[in-house]
Amino acid sequence: MGSLRNPVGPLPSSIYWRRRAVALCLIALLALLTLWAVTSGGGGGKKPNDGANGASPAPSITPGPSGSGPAISEQPGGRDESGDSGETTGGEGGTGEDASTGTEGGGKNGDTDGGGGDGGAGSTAGQQVPAGSPIPNCAPGSLQLTLKSDKLSYAPGDKPRFRLIARNASGTDCKADFGPKSAVLKISNDKGDQIWSSQDCPRPGTPILLRVPARTAITHTVDWDRGQSAPQCATAPAGPVGPGTYLVEAALPGTKVSPASFTLAKD
């Protein structure tokens, strides 16, 4: 106990007392800091936006309105659109200049000798190629042909339009002649009498070579002006044909095509 009151050492006692005073001040300061930290951190207040378990409630999701009406609508007027069986075809061709090939149509008998047309979304129009194209000719039987009429019945003044859809079933691109002398369209009445043919008086009569890509379909469009024709551009009966039921047939060398019927309505 005497050493606490009277420090023992080589240095004067006043130095030891100063050291003790500094140590006591540091201990007192540390105690004050500890007390302040305890009193300021234990507020016990609630944090803002706390929920029952200290978390905000999950937002609710409101479902949107359910769709109404059928998912697929029926095609109007009984028109059978090309492509409904997985075909990729060209769109409608004009009655004047062909939109895809630039070949002038409007032959003497009202036929449009051109490949494809303007082409709709997701469709492929026939691409005309020159006679010297290295693309091989389509082998007999490699093309699957379908003949369709745009409408089942045409009102007075409507120009009937027919589509020859050619699908290349092979794995190689090829070309075929869709000119009026090769891809021949014929129209007959309900008595079986032929009244019009694309090869009777074609203009122009040159071949129309169209590229048919592998495993793809193109469309060759032909318009009929309701007039009659005669072989070798002979004089045919004047005026349009009358109302009734007619049959359109197509012929391409080495390929069979099923005919299609249509009606010209009365006034």
PDB file of C-alpha atoms in Angstrom, residues 12-112:
ATOM      1  CA  PRO A  12      10.885  11.677  -9.494  1.00  0.00           C
ATOM      2  CA  SER A  13       7.475  10.858  -7.917  1.00  0.00           C
ATOM      3  CA  SER A  14       5.778  13.748  -9.751  1.00  0.00           C
ATOM      4  CA  ILE A  15       6.240  11.953 -13.074  1.00  0.00           C
ATOM      5  CA  TYR A  16       4.544   8.823 -11.758  1.00  0.00           C
ATOM      6  CA  TRP A  17       1.588  10.881 -10.454  1.00  0.00           C
ATOM      7  CA  ARG A  18       1.167  12.527 -13.852  1.00  0.00           C
ATOM      8  CA  ARG A  19       1.103   9.122 -15.534  1.00  0.00           C
ATOM      9  CA  ARG A  20      -1.566   7.924 -13.116  1.00  0.00           C
ATOM     10  CA  ALA A  21      -3.658  11.044 -13.805  1.00  0.00           C
ATOM     11  CA  VAL A  22      -3.515  10.467 -17.580  1.00  0.00           C
ATOM     12  CA  ALA A  23      -4.491   6.823 -17.187  1.00  0.00           C
ATOM     13  CA  LEU A  24      -7.469   7.745 -14.999  1.00  0.00           C
ATOM     14  CA  CYS A  25      -8.605  10.351 -17.549  1.00  0.00           C
ATOM     15  CA  LEU A  26      -8.493   7.791 -20.344  1.00  0.00           C
ATOM     16  CA  ILE A  27     -10.486   5.278 -18.274  1.00  0.00           C
ATOM     17  CA  ALA A  28     -13.087   7.945 -17.469  1.00  0.00           C
ATOM     18  CA  LEU A  29     -13.360   8.978 -21.147  1.00  0.00           C
ATOM     19  CA  LEU A  30     -13.792   5.372 -22.243  1.00  0.00           C
ATOM     20  CA  ALA A  31     -16.543   4.901 -19.664  1.00  0.00           C
ATOM     21  CA  LEU A  32     -18.383   8.012 -20.903  1.00  0.00           C
ATOM     22  CA  LEU A  33     -18.184   6.843 -24.526  1.00  0.00           C
ATOM     23  CA  THR A  34     -19.550   3.416 -23.575  1.00  0.00           C
ATOM     24  CA  LEU A  35     -22.462   4.976 -21.648  1.00  0.00           C
ATOM     25  CA  TRP A  36     -23.311   7.293 -24.557  1.00  0.00           C
ATOM     26  CA  ALA A  37     -23.330   4.444 -27.047  1.00  0.00           C
ATOM     27  CA  VAL A  38     -25.662   2.357 -24.890  1.00  0.00           C
ATOM     28  CA  THR A  39     -28.151   5.168 -24.252  1.00  0.00           C
ATOM     29  CA  SER A  40     -28.302   6.433 -27.882  1.00  0.00           C
ATOM     30  CA  GLY A  41     -28.602   2.993 -29.577  1.00  0.00           C
ATOM     31  CA  GLY A  42     -31.470   1.583 -27.502  1.00  0.00           C
ATOM     32  CA  GLY A  43     -34.216   3.943 -28.701  1.00  0.00           C
ATOM     33  CA  GLY A  44     -36.759   1.153 -28.994  1.00  0.00           C
ATOM     34  CA  GLY A  45     -38.753   3.072 -31.582  1.00  0.00           C
ATOM     35  CA  LYS A  46     -40.349   1.304 -34.536  1.00  0.00           C
ATOM     36  CA  LYS A  47     -38.790   1.655 -37.937  1.00  0.00           C
ATOM     37  CA  PRO A  48     -40.983   3.291 -40.537  1.00  0.00           C
ATOM     38  CA  ASN A  49     -42.962   1.082 -42.947  1.00  0.00           C
ATOM     39  CA  ASP A  50     -42.456  -2.014 -40.722  1.00  0.00           C
ATOM     40  CA  GLY A  51     -45.189  -4.604 -41.014  1.00  0.00           C
ATOM     41  CA  ALA A  52     -46.303  -7.233 -38.563  1.00  0.00           C
ATOM     42  CA  ASN A  53     -43.058  -9.188 -39.080  1.00  0.00           C
ATOM     43  CA  GLY A  54     -40.773  -6.235 -39.858  1.00  0.00           C
ATOM     44  CA  ALA A  55     -41.427  -6.452 -43.634  1.00  0.00           C
ATOM     45  CA  SER A  56     -43.746  -4.622 -46.006  1.00  0.00           C
ATOM     46  CA  PRO A  57     -46.750  -6.593 -47.272  1.00  0.00           C
ATOM     47  CA  ALA A  58     -46.297  -8.185 -50.738  1.00  0.00           C
ATOM     48  CA  PRO A  59     -48.091  -6.270 -53.511  1.00  0.00           C
ATOM     49  CA  SER A  60     -51.135  -7.970 -55.008  1.00  0.00           C
ATOM     50  CA  ILE A  61     -51.299  -8.849 -58.731  1.00  0.00           C
ATOM     51  CA  THR A  62     -54.509  -8.079 -60.595  1.00  0.00           C
ATOM     52  CA  PRO A  63     -55.072 -10.344 -63.597  1.00  0.00           C
ATOM     53  CA  GLY A  64     -55.765  -8.631 -66.937  1.00  0.00           C
ATOM     54  CA  PRO A  65     -58.978  -9.031 -68.873  1.00  0.00           C
ATOM     55  CA  SER A  66     -59.428 -12.376 -70.581  1.00  0.00           C
ATOM     56  CA  GLY A  67     -59.588 -12.509 -74.388  1.00  0.00           C
ATOM     57  CA  SER A  68     -62.940 -12.672 -76.068  1.00  0.00           C
ATOM     58  CA  GLY A  69     -64.022 -14.177 -79.374  1.00  0.00           C
ATOM     59  CA  PRO A  70     -62.683 -17.194 -81.284  1.00  0.00           C
ATOM     60  CA  ALA A  71     -58.946 -17.541 -81.744  1.00  0.00           C
ATOM     61  CA  ILE A  72     -59.247 -18.406 -85.477  1.00  0.00           C
ATOM     62  CA  SER A  73     -61.823 -16.789 -87.719  1.00  0.00           C
ATOM     63  CA  GLU A  74     -63.370 -18.532 -90.692  1.00  0.00           C
ATOM     64  CA  GLN A  75     -62.255 -17.338 -94.093  1.00  0.00           C
ATOM     65  CA  PRO A  76     -64.876 -15.173 -95.800  1.00  0.00           C
ATOM     66  CA  GLY A  77     -66.882 -16.232 -98.801  1.00  0.00           C
ATOM     67  CA  GLY A  78     -65.587 -19.797 -98.930  1.00  0.00           C
ATOM     68  CA  ARG A  79     -62.305 -18.528-100.378  1.00  0.00           C
ATOM     69  CA  ASP A  80     -59.556 -21.100 -99.969  1.00  0.00           C
ATOM     70  CA  GLU A  81     -56.384 -19.121 -99.230  1.00  0.00           C
ATOM     71  CA  SER A  82     -53.152 -20.633-100.432  1.00  0.00           C
ATOM     72  CA  GLY A  83     -50.811 -21.445 -97.555  1.00  0.00           C
ATOM     73  CA  ASP A  84     -53.472 -22.976 -95.288  1.00  0.00           C
ATOM     74  CA  SER A  85     -51.864 -26.366 -95.856  1.00  0.00           C
ATOM     75  CA  GLY A  86     -48.347 -25.188 -95.114  1.00  0.00           C
ATOM     76  CA  GLU A  87     -47.814 -23.792 -98.614  1.00  0.00           C
ATOM     77  CA  THR A  88     -45.664 -20.724 -99.146  1.00  0.00           C
ATOM     78  CA  THR A  89     -47.138 -18.874-102.093  1.00  0.00           C
ATOM     79  CA  GLY A  90     -47.061 -15.568-103.822  1.00  0.00           C
ATOM     80  CA  GLY A  91     -49.796 -13.001-103.487  1.00  0.00           C
ATOM     81  CA  GLU A  92     -52.171 -11.485-106.005  1.00  0.00           C
ATOM     82  CA  GLY A  93     -50.919 -10.488-109.419  1.00  0.00           C
ATOM     83  CA  GLY A  94     -52.093  -7.327-111.109  1.00  0.00           C
ATOM     84  CA  THR A  95     -54.118  -7.254-114.292  1.00  0.00           C
ATOM     85  CA  GLY A  96     -51.556  -5.056-116.068  1.00  0.00           C
ATOM     86  CA  GLU A  97     -47.853  -5.280-115.343  1.00  0.00           C
ATOM     87  CA  ASP A  98     -46.800  -8.188-113.198  1.00  0.00           C
ATOM     88  CA  ALA A  99     -45.561  -6.889-109.840  1.00  0.00           C
ATOM     89  CA  SER A 100     -42.826  -9.447-109.257  1.00  0.00           C
ATOM     90  CA  THR A 101     -41.323 -10.090-112.689  1.00  0.00           C
ATOM     91  CA  GLY A 102     -42.104  -6.907-114.574  1.00  0.00           C
ATOM     92  CA  THR A 103     -43.605  -9.004-117.406  1.00  0.00           C
ATOM     93  CA  GLU A 104     -46.452  -7.250-119.106  1.00  0.00           C
ATOM     94  CA  GLY A 105     -49.679  -9.207-118.827  1.00  0.00           C
ATOM     95  CA  GLY A 106     -53.103  -8.528-120.238  1.00  0.00           C
ATOM     96  CA  GLY A 107     -53.007 -10.860-123.202  1.00  0.00           C
ATOM     97  CA  LYS A 108     -55.568 -10.691-125.981  1.00  0.00           C
ATOM     98  CA  ASN A 109     -57.926 -12.970-124.068  1.00  0.00           C
ATOM     99  CA  GLY A 110     -57.448 -11.222-120.743  1.00  0.00           C
ATOM    100  CA  ASP A 111     -54.844 -13.589-119.302  1.00  0.00           C
ATOM    101  CA  THR A 112     -52.009 -12.363-117.096  1.00  0.00           C
TER     102      THR A 112
END
